[in-house]
mmCIF file of C-alpha atoms in Angstrom:
data_model
loop_
_atom_site.group_PDB
_atom_site.id
_atom_site.type_symbol
_atom_site.label_atom_id
_atom_site.label_comp_id
_atom_site.label_asym_id
_atom_site.label_seq_id
_atom_site.Cartn_x
_atom_site.Cartn_y
_atom_site.Cartn_z
ATOM 1 C CA UNK A 24 1.009 27.838 16.308
ATOM 2 C CA UNK A 25 1.474 25.325 19.111
ATOM 3 C CA UNK A 26 2.850 21.820 18.665
ATOM 4 C CA UNK A 27 0.957 19.213 16.670
ATOM 5 C CA UNK A 28 -1.121 16.700 18.631
ATOM 6 C CA UNK A 29 1.081 14.544 20.838
ATOM 7 C CA UNK A 30 -0.513 11.260 19.930
ATOM 8 C CA UNK A 31 1.478 8.075 19.312
ATOM 9 C CA UNK A 32 1.713 8.128 15.524
ATOM 10 C CA UNK A 33 4.589 5.751 14.918
ATOM 11 C CA UNK A 34 3.204 2.514 16.296
ATOM 12 C CA UNK A 35 0.058 3.362 18.246
ATOM 13 C CA UNK A 36 1.856 2.419 21.460
ATOM 14 C CA UNK A 37 3.872 4.068 24.216
ATOM 15 C CA UNK A 38 7.118 5.677 23.056
ATOM 16 C CA UNK A 39 10.258 3.571 23.368
ATOM 17 C CA UNK A 40 12.998 4.170 25.868
ATOM 18 C CA UNK A 41 15.745 6.486 24.760
ATOM 19 C CA UNK A 42 15.794 9.823 22.978
ATOM 20 C CA UNK A 43 16.333 11.043 19.474
ATOM 21 C CA UNK A 44 18.188 14.139 18.300
ATOM 22 C CA UNK A 45 16.523 16.370 15.747
ATOM 23 C CA UNK A 46 19.297 17.613 13.469
ATOM 24 C CA UNK A 47 19.758 21.361 13.162
ATOM 25 C CA UNK A 48 19.004 23.020 9.846
ATOM 26 C CA UNK A 49 22.620 22.648 8.689
ATOM 27 C CA UNK A 50 22.496 18.861 9.222
ATOM 28 C CA UNK A 51 19.462 18.280 7.048
ATOM 29 C CA UNK A 52 20.066 16.924 3.559
ATOM 30 C CA UNK A 53 19.698 19.666 0.969
ATOM 31 C CA UNK A 54 16.744 19.256 -1.377
ATOM 32 C CA UNK A 55 17.626 17.792 -4.758
ATOM 33 C CA UNK A 56 16.101 19.907 -7.509
ATOM 34 C CA UNK A 57 15.423 16.749 -9.498
ATOM 35 C CA UNK A 58 13.911 14.921 -6.524
ATOM 36 C CA UNK A 59 11.566 16.996 -4.374
ATOM 37 C CA UNK A 60 11.128 16.689 -0.621
ATOM 38 C CA UNK A 61 8.820 14.007 0.742
ATOM 39 C CA UNK A 62 7.477 14.310 4.290
ATOM 40 C CA UNK A 63 6.419 11.309 6.350
ATOM 41 C CA UNK A 64 4.127 11.768 9.335
ATOM 42 C CA UNK A 65 4.817 8.801 11.587
ATOM 43 C CA UNK A 66 8.145 7.134 12.413
ATOM 44 C CA UNK A 67 6.818 3.619 12.899
ATOM 45 C CA UNK A 68 7.413 0.578 10.736
ATOM 46 C CA UNK A 69 5.552 1.745 7.628
ATOM 47 C CA UNK A 70 6.908 5.280 7.977
ATOM 48 C CA UNK A 71 10.473 3.984 8.031
ATOM 49 C CA UNK A 72 9.683 1.713 5.077
ATOM 50 C CA UNK A 73 8.494 4.713 3.057
ATOM 51 C CA UNK A 74 11.649 6.599 4.090
ATOM 52 C CA UNK A 75 13.732 3.721 2.703
ATOM 53 C CA UNK A 76 11.738 3.770 -0.533
ATOM 54 C CA UNK A 77 11.896 7.494 -1.218
ATOM 55 C CA UNK A 78 15.471 8.030 -0.007
ATOM 56 C CA UNK A 79 16.639 5.116 -2.178
ATOM 57 C CA UNK A 80 15.008 6.894 -5.122
ATOM 58 C CA UNK A 81 16.972 10.062 -4.346
ATOM 59 C CA UNK A 82 14.346 12.108 -2.485
ATOM 60 C CA UNK A 83 15.229 14.154 0.585
ATOM 61 C CA UNK A 84 12.915 12.750 3.269
ATOM 62 C CA UNK A 85 11.694 14.515 6.406
ATOM 63 C CA UNK A 86 10.229 12.230 9.069
ATOM 64 C CA UNK A 87 8.081 13.601 11.876
ATOM 65 C CA UNK A 88 6.534 11.807 14.818
ATOM 66 C CA UNK A 89 4.480 13.066 17.753
ATOM 67 C CA UNK A 90 7.015 11.300 19.980
ATOM 68 C CA UNK A 91 10.567 12.375 19.019
ATOM 69 C CA UNK A 92 11.713 9.636 21.411
ATOM 70 C CA UNK A 93 10.752 7.247 18.589
ATOM 71 C CA UNK A 94 13.512 8.615 16.372
ATOM 72 C CA UNK A 95 16.315 6.554 17.917
ATOM 73 C CA UNK A 96 14.459 3.341 17.146
ATOM 74 C CA UNK A 97 13.492 4.636 13.686
ATOM 75 C CA UNK A 98 17.095 5.516 12.815
ATOM 76 C CA UNK A 99 18.257 2.049 13.845
ATOM 77 C CA UNK A 100 15.448 0.466 11.811
ATOM 78 C CA UNK A 101 16.377 2.600 8.798
ATOM 79 C CA UNK A 102 20.038 1.562 8.996
ATOM 80 C CA UNK A 103 19.102 -2.095 9.426
ATOM 81 C CA UNK A 104 16.777 -2.150 6.411
ATOM 82 C CA UNK A 105 19.248 -0.334 4.181
ATOM 83 C CA UNK A 106 22.036 -2.686 5.271
ATOM 84 C CA UNK A 107 19.939 -5.723 4.400
ATOM 85 C CA UNK A 108 19.060 -4.297 0.986
ATOM 86 C CA UNK A 109 22.753 -3.680 0.314
ATOM 87 C CA UNK A 110 23.610 -7.214 1.444
ATOM 88 C CA UNK A 111 21.256 -8.587 -1.227
ATOM 89 C CA UNK A 112 22.548 -6.217 -3.901
ATOM 90 C CA UNK A 113 19.302 -4.241 -4.003
ATOM 91 C CA UNK A 114 20.711 -0.813 -3.182
ATOM 92 C CA UNK A 115 22.308 1.289 -5.926
ATOM 93 C CA UNK A 116 24.199 3.480 -3.453
ATOM 94 C CA UNK A 117 25.854 2.992 -0.088
ATOM 95 C CA UNK A 118 23.510 2.655 2.891
ATOM 96 C CA UNK A 119 25.123 5.687 4.545
ATOM 97 C CA UNK A 120 24.527 7.856 1.482
ATOM 98 C CA UNK A 121 20.863 6.864 1.298
ATOM 99 C CA UNK A 122 20.382 7.272 5.056
ATOM 100 C CA UNK A 123 21.922 10.737 4.793
ATOM 101 C CA UNK A 124 18.909 11.874 2.778
ATOM 102 C CA UNK A 125 16.606 11.231 5.755
ATOM 103 C CA UNK A 126 16.176 13.688 8.597
ATOM 104 C CA UNK A 127 13.974 13.374 11.675
ATOM 105 C CA UNK A 128 12.064 16.473 12.698
ATOM 106 C CA UNK A 129 10.556 17.164 16.117
ATOM 107 C CA UNK A 130 8.389 19.985 14.714
ATOM 108 C CA UNK A 131 5.709 19.182 12.161
ATOM 109 C CA UNK A 132 6.228 22.489 10.360
ATOM 110 C CA UNK A 133 9.923 21.704 9.843
ATOM 111 C CA UNK A 134 9.086 18.351 8.283
ATOM 112 C CA UNK A 135 6.366 19.671 5.985
ATOM 113 C CA UNK A 136 7.740 23.053 4.974
ATOM 114 C CA UNK A 137 9.028 22.173 1.486
ATOM 115 C CA UNK A 138 7.210 18.890 0.896
ATOM 116 C CA UNK A 139 5.436 18.037 -2.346
ATOM 117 C CA UNK A 140 3.981 14.917 -0.703
ATOM 118 C CA UNK A 141 2.920 14.300 2.891
ATOM 119 C CA UNK A 142 2.637 10.545 3.507
ATOM 120 C CA UNK A 143 0.585 9.968 6.657
ATOM 121 C CA UNK A 144 1.603 6.784 8.491
ATOM 122 C CA UNK A 145 -0.472 6.959 11.656
ATOM 123 C CA UNK A 146 -2.236 3.982 13.290
ATOM 124 C CA UNK A 147 -5.488 2.790 11.720
ATOM 125 C CA UNK A 148 -7.811 5.018 13.753
ATOM 126 C CA UNK A 149 -9.943 7.492 11.852
ATOM 127 C CA UNK A 150 -10.101 10.017 14.692
ATOM 128 C CA UNK A 151 -6.307 10.128 14.907
ATOM 129 C CA UNK A 152 -5.954 10.506 11.149
ATOM 130 C CA UNK A 153 -8.451 13.376 11.107
ATOM 131 C CA UNK A 154 -6.614 15.092 13.945
ATOM 132 C CA UNK A 155 -3.300 14.650 12.189
ATOM 133 C CA UNK A 156 -4.530 15.896 8.809
ATOM 134 C CA UNK A 157 -6.010 18.970 10.516
ATOM 135 C CA UNK A 158 -2.547 19.750 11.890
ATOM 136 C CA UNK A 159 -0.905 18.933 8.549
ATOM 137 C CA UNK A 160 -3.287 21.211 6.650
ATOM 138 C CA UNK A 161 -2.295 24.151 8.827
ATOM 139 C CA UNK A 162 1.432 23.982 7.961
ATOM 140 C CA UNK A 163 1.894 22.029 4.721
ATOM 141 C CA UNK A 164 2.399 23.828 1.400
ATOM 142 C CA UNK A 165 -0.928 24.685 -0.193
ATOM 143 C CA UNK A 166 -0.243 22.435 -3.184
ATOM 144 C CA UNK A 167 1.233 19.439 -1.319
ATOM 145 C CA UNK A 168 -0.339 16.043 -1.991
ATOM 146 C CA UNK A 169 -1.869 14.698 1.232
ATOM 147 C CA UNK A 170 -1.761 10.902 1.218
ATOM 148 C CA UNK A 171 -2.933 8.499 3.890
ATOM 149 C CA UNK A 172 -1.349 5.058 4.162
ATOM 150 C CA UNK A 173 -4.612 3.654 5.538
ATOM 151 C CA UNK A 174 -5.221 -0.038 4.906
ATOM 152 C CA UNK A 175 -9.003 0.229 4.825
ATOM 153 C CA UNK A 176 -10.341 3.719 5.690
ATOM 154 C CA UNK A 177 -11.623 5.627 2.663
ATOM 155 C CA UNK A 178 -10.613 9.241 2.036
ATOM 156 C CA UNK A 179 -14.245 10.379 2.274
ATOM 157 C CA UNK A 180 -14.417 8.881 5.773
ATOM 158 C CA UNK A 181 -11.373 10.890 6.805
ATOM 159 C CA UNK A 182 -12.739 14.026 5.160
ATOM 160 C CA UNK A 183 -16.117 13.677 6.874
ATOM 161 C CA UNK A 184 -14.596 15.150 10.031
ATOM 162 C CA UNK A 185 -12.260 17.559 8.267
ATOM 163 C CA UNK A 186 -14.598 19.870 6.391
ATOM 164 C CA UNK A 187 -14.296 23.364 7.939
ATOM 165 C CA UNK A 188 -17.860 23.252 9.269
ATOM 166 C CA UNK A 189 -17.441 19.708 10.533
ATOM 167 C CA UNK A 190 -14.267 19.940 12.590
ATOM 168 C CA UNK A 191 -15.281 19.671 16.213
ATOM 169 C CA UNK A 192 -13.791 22.102 18.754
ATOM 170 C CA UNK A 193 -11.582 19.384 20.249
ATOM 171 C CA UNK A 194 -9.950 18.881 16.864
ATOM 172 C CA UNK A 195 -9.438 22.615 16.446
ATOM 173 C CA UNK A 196 -7.743 22.828 19.817
ATOM 174 C CA UNK A 197 -5.579 19.787 19.087
ATOM 175 C CA UNK A 198 -4.442 21.253 15.789
ATOM 176 C CA UNK A 199 -3.069 24.230 17.652
ATOM 177 C CA UNK A 200 -4.747 26.930 15.546
ATOM 178 C CA UNK A 201 -7.829 29.051 16.068
ATOM 179 C CA UNK A 202 -11.077 28.219 14.322
ATOM 180 C CA UNK A 203 -10.783 30.817 11.566
ATOM 181 C CA UNK A 204 -7.189 29.879 10.768
ATOM 182 C CA UNK A 205 -8.051 26.191 10.581
ATOM 183 C CA UNK A 206 -11.042 26.856 8.325
ATOM 184 C CA UNK A 207 -8.734 28.633 5.887
ATOM 185 C CA UNK A 208 -6.125 25.863 6.110
ATOM 186 C CA UNK A 209 -8.712 23.185 5.416
ATOM 187 C CA UNK A 210 -10.017 24.911 2.302
ATOM 188 C CA UNK A 211 -8.933 22.781 -0.631
ATOM 189 C CA UNK A 212 -7.820 19.820 1.477
ATOM 190 C CA UNK A 213 -10.503 17.573 -0.030
ATOM 191 C CA UNK A 214 -9.086 18.187 -3.504
ATOM 192 C CA UNK A 215 -5.613 17.077 -2.383
ATOM 193 C CA UNK A 216 -6.403 14.162 -0.063
ATOM 194 C CA UNK A 217 -6.067 10.585 -1.276
ATOM 195 C CA UNK A 218 -5.324 7.205 0.226
ATOM 196 C CA UNK A 219 -2.070 5.712 -1.010
ATOM 197 C CA UNK A 220 -2.017 2.229 0.490
ATOM 198 C CA UNK A 221 1.238 0.320 -0.071
ATOM 199 C CA UNK A 222 2.234 -3.278 0.079
ATOM 200 C CA UNK A 223 4.411 -3.801 3.132
ATOM 201 C CA UNK A 224 7.271 -3.124 2.840
ATOM 202 C CA UNK A 225 6.844 -0.858 -0.191
ATOM 203 C CA UNK A 226 10.507 -1.032 -1.207
ATOM 204 C CA UNK A 227 10.041 -4.793 -1.809
ATOM 205 C CA UNK A 228 6.358 -4.966 -2.839
ATOM 206 C CA UNK A 229 5.968 -2.291 -5.514
ATOM 207 C CA UNK A 230 2.166 -2.082 -5.720
ATOM 208 C CA UNK A 231 0.468 0.983 -4.260
ATOM 209 C CA UNK A 232 -3.287 1.529 -4.299
ATOM 210 C CA UNK A 233 -4.377 5.093 -5.048
ATOM 211 C CA UNK A 234 -7.851 5.830 -3.735
ATOM 212 C CA UNK A 235 -9.376 9.226 -4.525
ATOM 213 C CA UNK A 236 -12.579 10.625 -3.089
ATOM 214 C CA UNK A 237 -15.189 12.234 -5.357
ATOM 215 C CA UNK A 238 -13.636 15.571 -4.356
ATOM 216 C CA UNK A 239 -10.062 14.664 -5.343
ATOM 217 C CA UNK A 240 -8.617 16.829 -8.113
ATOM 218 C CA UNK A 241 -7.649 14.671 -11.110
ATOM 219 C CA UNK A 242 -4.412 16.638 -11.478
ATOM 220 C CA UNK A 243 -3.468 15.767 -7.885
ATOM 221 C CA UNK A 244 -4.047 12.090 -8.612
ATOM 222 C CA UNK A 245 -1.868 12.347 -11.728
ATOM 223 C CA UNK A 246 0.899 14.063 -9.762
ATOM 224 C CA UNK A 247 0.752 11.441 -7.039
ATOM 225 C CA UNK A 248 0.860 8.603 -9.549
ATOM 226 C CA UNK A 249 3.902 10.095 -11.267
ATOM 227 C CA UNK A 250 5.684 10.644 -7.946
ATOM 228 C CA UNK A 251 5.118 7.084 -6.737
ATOM 229 C CA UNK A 252 6.005 5.640 -10.127
ATOM 230 C CA UNK A 253 9.209 7.677 -10.116
ATOM 231 C CA UNK A 254 10.113 6.059 -6.783
ATOM 232 C CA UNK A 255 9.728 2.588 -8.305
ATOM 233 C CA UNK A 256 6.154 1.800 -7.299
ATOM 234 C CA UNK A 257 3.338 0.579 -9.567
ATOM 235 C CA UNK A 258 0.208 2.613 -8.838
ATOM 236 C CA UNK A 259 -3.190 0.945 -9.185
ATOM 237 C CA UNK A 260 -6.254 3.184 -9.284
ATOM 238 C CA UNK A 261 -9.167 2.137 -7.077
ATOM 239 C CA UNK A 262 -12.096 3.533 -9.040
ATOM 240 C CA UNK A 263 -14.694 3.455 -6.255
ATOM 241 C CA UNK A 264 -14.294 4.037 -2.546
ATOM 242 C CA UNK A 265 -14.752 0.689 -0.794
ATOM 243 C CA UNK A 266 -13.456 -0.253 2.628
ATOM 244 C CA UNK A 267 -10.293 -2.318 2.320
ATOM 245 C CA UNK A 268 -9.684 -1.283 -1.305
ATOM 246 C CA UNK A 269 -8.302 -4.096 -3.512
ATOM 247 C CA UNK A 270 -5.388 -5.510 -1.532
ATOM 248 C CA UNK A 271 -7.224 -6.209 1.696
ATOM 249 C CA UNK A 272 -10.475 -7.262 0.037
ATOM 250 C CA UNK A 273 -8.623 -9.928 -1.922
ATOM 251 C CA UNK A 274 -6.531 -10.918 1.088
ATOM 252 C CA UNK A 275 -9.639 -10.855 3.276
ATOM 253 C CA UNK A 276 -11.541 -13.176 0.935
ATOM 254 C CA UNK A 277 -8.765 -15.763 1.183
ATOM 255 C CA UNK A 278 -8.479 -15.351 4.948
ATOM 256 C CA UNK A 279 -12.235 -15.679 5.508
ATOM 257 C CA UNK A 280 -12.278 -18.982 3.651
ATOM 258 C CA UNK A 281 -9.064 -20.136 5.359
ATOM 259 C CA UNK A 282 -10.555 -19.517 8.811
ATOM 260 C CA UNK A 283 -13.759 -21.295 7.790
ATOM 261 C CA UNK A 284 -11.823 -24.340 6.563
ATOM 262 C CA UNK A 285 -9.950 -24.540 9.886
ATOM 263 C CA UNK A 286 -13.200 -24.087 11.819
ATOM 264 C CA UNK A 287 -14.903 -26.858 9.844
ATOM 265 C CA UNK A 288 -12.024 -29.289 10.348
ATOM 266 C CA UNK A 289 -11.256 -29.475 6.632
ATOM 267 C CA UNK A 290 -7.577 -28.609 7.037
ATOM 268 C CA UNK A 291 -4.993 -27.338 9.495
ATOM 269 C CA UNK A 292 -3.453 -23.891 9.394
ATOM 270 C CA UNK A 293 -0.236 -25.326 7.955
ATOM 271 C CA UNK A 294 -2.106 -27.389 5.348
ATOM 272 C CA UNK A 295 -3.743 -24.213 4.069
ATOM 273 C CA UNK A 296 -0.468 -22.302 4.092
ATOM 274 C CA UNK A 297 1.135 -25.174 2.149
ATOM 275 C CA UNK A 298 -1.524 -24.972 -0.581
ATOM 276 C CA UNK A 299 -0.659 -21.294 -0.991
ATOM 277 C CA UNK A 300 3.122 -21.711 -0.568
ATOM 278 C CA UNK A 301 3.459 -24.571 -3.019
ATOM 279 C CA UNK A 302 0.504 -23.915 -5.312
ATOM 280 C CA UNK A 303 -1.506 -20.730 -5.554
ATOM 281 C CA UNK A 304 1.265 -18.478 -4.312
ATOM 282 C CA UNK A 305 3.778 -19.707 -6.859
ATOM 283 C CA UNK A 306 1.547 -18.752 -9.758
ATOM 284 C CA UNK A 307 0.305 -15.601 -8.088
ATOM 285 C CA UNK A 308 3.879 -14.400 -7.574
ATOM 286 C CA UNK A 309 3.965 -13.282 -11.206
ATOM 287 C CA UNK A 310 0.384 -13.528 -12.549
ATOM 288 C CA UNK A 311 -2.919 -12.671 -10.893
ATOM 289 C CA UNK A 312 -6.109 -14.693 -10.397
ATOM 290 C CA UNK A 313 -7.727 -13.704 -13.705
ATOM 291 C CA UNK A 314 -4.648 -14.522 -15.777
ATOM 292 C CA UNK A 315 -4.159 -17.739 -13.805
ATOM 293 C CA UNK A 316 -7.551 -19.161 -14.754
ATOM 294 C CA UNK A 317 -7.369 -17.658 -18.243
ATOM 295 C CA UNK A 318 -4.235 -19.717 -18.901
ATOM 296 C CA UNK A 319 -5.503 -22.806 -17.087
ATOM 297 C CA UNK A 320 -8.272 -23.583 -19.577
ATOM 298 C CA UNK A 321 -8.065 -23.815 -23.343
ATOM 299 C CA UNK A 322 -10.463 -21.196 -24.631
ATOM 300 C CA UNK A 323 -9.435 -18.861 -21.836
ATOM 301 C CA UNK A 324 -11.514 -17.073 -19.245
ATOM 302 C CA UNK A 325 -14.823 -17.604 -21.012
ATOM 303 C CA UNK A 326 -14.305 -21.363 -21.124
ATOM 304 C CA UNK A 327 -13.183 -21.428 -17.486
ATOM 305 C CA UNK A 328 -16.274 -19.508 -16.335
ATOM 306 C CA UNK A 329 -18.556 -21.863 -18.206
ATOM 307 C CA UNK A 330 -16.908 -24.938 -16.692
ATOM 308 C CA UNK A 331 -16.193 -23.752 -13.150
ATOM 309 C CA UNK A 332 -18.637 -20.893 -12.530
ATOM 310 C CA UNK A 333 -21.438 -23.112 -11.165
ATOM 311 C CA UNK A 334 -19.063 -24.853 -8.729
ATOM 312 C CA UNK A 335 -17.753 -21.540 -7.423
ATOM 313 C CA UNK A 336 -21.323 -20.306 -7.020
ATOM 314 C CA UNK A 337 -22.152 -23.377 -4.907
ATOM 315 C CA UNK A 338 -19.040 -22.834 -2.772
ATOM 316 C CA UNK A 339 -20.083 -19.241 -2.174
ATOM 317 C CA UNK A 340 -23.611 -20.307 -1.263
ATOM 318 C CA UNK A 341 -22.156 -22.555 1.444
ATOM 319 C CA UNK A 342 -20.805 -19.350 3.037
ATOM 320 C CA UNK A 343 -24.033 -17.399 2.632
ATOM 321 C CA UNK A 344 -22.785 -15.471 -0.398
ATOM 322 C CA UNK A 345 -24.691 -14.844 -3.587
ATOM 323 C CA UNK A 346 -22.304 -13.391 -6.141
ATOM 324 C CA UNK A 347 -22.901 -15.392 -9.330
ATOM 325 C CA UNK A 348 -20.734 -14.834 -12.366
ATOM 326 C CA UNK A 349 -23.519 -13.478 -14.568
ATOM 327 C CA UNK A 350 -23.144 -13.546 -18.372
ATOM 328 C CA UNK A 351 -22.671 -9.758 -18.437
ATOM 329 C CA UNK A 352 -19.996 -9.880 -15.738
ATOM 330 C CA UNK A 353 -18.142 -12.706 -17.470
ATOM 331 C CA UNK A 354 -18.359 -10.868 -20.790
ATOM 332 C CA UNK A 355 -16.824 -7.756 -19.207
ATOM 333 C CA UNK A 356 -13.940 -9.723 -17.690
ATOM 334 C CA UNK A 357 -13.378 -11.691 -20.905
ATOM 335 C CA UNK A 358 -13.291 -8.515 -22.994
ATOM 336 C CA UNK A 359 -10.642 -7.023 -20.699
ATOM 337 C CA UNK A 360 -8.534 -10.183 -20.782
ATOM 338 C CA UNK A 361 -8.758 -10.527 -24.568
ATOM 339 C CA UNK A 362 -7.656 -6.899 -24.921
ATOM 340 C CA UNK A 363 -4.561 -7.867 -22.927
ATOM 341 C CA UNK A 364 -4.035 -11.274 -24.545
ATOM 342 C CA UNK A 365 -5.729 -12.219 -27.819
ATOM 343 C CA UNK A 366 -6.598 -15.917 -28.015
ATOM 344 C CA UNK A 367 -4.183 -16.436 -30.891
ATOM 345 C CA UNK A 368 -1.370 -15.609 -28.436
ATOM 346 C CA UNK A 369 -2.720 -17.859 -25.686
ATOM 347 C CA UNK A 370 -0.420 -20.858 -26.283
ATOM 348 C CA UNK A 371 2.682 -18.678 -26.309
ATOM 349 C CA UNK A 372 1.622 -17.111 -23.015
ATOM 350 C CA UNK A 373 1.028 -20.538 -21.451
ATOM 351 C CA UNK A 374 4.551 -21.484 -22.476
ATOM 352 C CA UNK A 375 5.839 -18.226 -20.957
ATOM 353 C CA UNK A 376 4.030 -19.034 -17.692
ATOM 354 C CA UNK A 377 5.635 -22.467 -17.537
ATOM 355 C CA UNK A 378 9.063 -21.007 -18.279
ATOM 356 C CA UNK A 379 8.701 -18.602 -15.335
ATOM 357 C CA UNK A 380 7.709 -21.465 -13.043
ATOM 358 C CA UNK A 381 10.772 -23.404 -14.194
ATOM 359 C CA UNK A 382 13.080 -20.423 -13.598
ATOM 360 C CA UNK A 383 11.687 -19.872 -10.127
ATOM 361 C CA UNK A 384 11.515 -23.526 -9.073
ATOM 362 C CA UNK A 385 15.170 -23.752 -7.902
ATOM 363 C CA UNK A 386 14.693 -20.604 -5.814
ATOM 364 C CA UNK A 387 11.517 -21.917 -4.196
ATOM 365 C CA UNK A 388 12.984 -25.357 -3.586
ATOM 366 C CA UNK A 389 16.024 -23.745 -1.963
ATOM 367 C CA UNK A 390 13.877 -21.869 0.536
ATOM 368 C CA UNK A 391 13.096 -23.157 3.975
ATOM 369 C CA UNK A 392 9.481 -22.740 5.036
ATOM 370 C CA UNK A 393 10.551 -22.873 8.679
#
């Protein structure tokens, strides 16, 4: 098999100056029987962040990039991040010990050979991701979880160009295998491919969105969830494939309104950031939007929807949206909240919320926003 496609995976830009040495077999950290090998395809910022996460959790990590020249920068970034974590007391072991679990591989097959998880960290271009997964499928273990770090592209979109009959000749050539070999390699890929979109950086923001396609094997999803949870992440299942998933749809909704408020002269960029820094963000740092409004109104979410629903509907209409909080929708949300917090525990939870705000206030007040 020839080399994997030489496309800039790390950052989507030209490779940096300087070279990077791929360690010989004897230099690579030995797999830990209790912590299986994780492979990362892409030595850019998010790839290094995943290396920090998994190596800190004890996994041997193999990092590959189409440009081995990127390894020098990636090694320096890895050392810098681990040093900062240690400085803040957030690393259980020495930075050198954790870094020693990470190797950088010039050959894709060397990186993927023993991996239970392949975490793709290529730029957000579907054609590149398809090309990369075609190459990965040809050399990864047949039972390895194939996870894309995509911020918005659904797994079905990636798979649309990866089905054996749908891979165009250019992709076959780029993957470095003949058509028949690639068809065999791609068999079963759909069952193992998911999106696993992290917060950035994942070793500080523990949420990770797991997005299956209709073809994803449930056992693969369970294995992936257990693996990420074991590394300290908190998996959230996205139950339907939607562009942007949860993280970026929620972030996008805030950003769309923020841009509109600036456009309309309602507020400046810094005014809007201040409302989030000193208001919404403080509550949202430990409770989400549903719990926030549930605790804001006596009677909980149902009472809040009755009082504020019409106003929010009018605000949406100003932006050309028509997403009313219908009685059935409110009832569904209320039922889920009451399952989490019965109303007879509401006052105690409000007190808990206020206690957390009090504990965090000195930290926030000690921060500089500049």
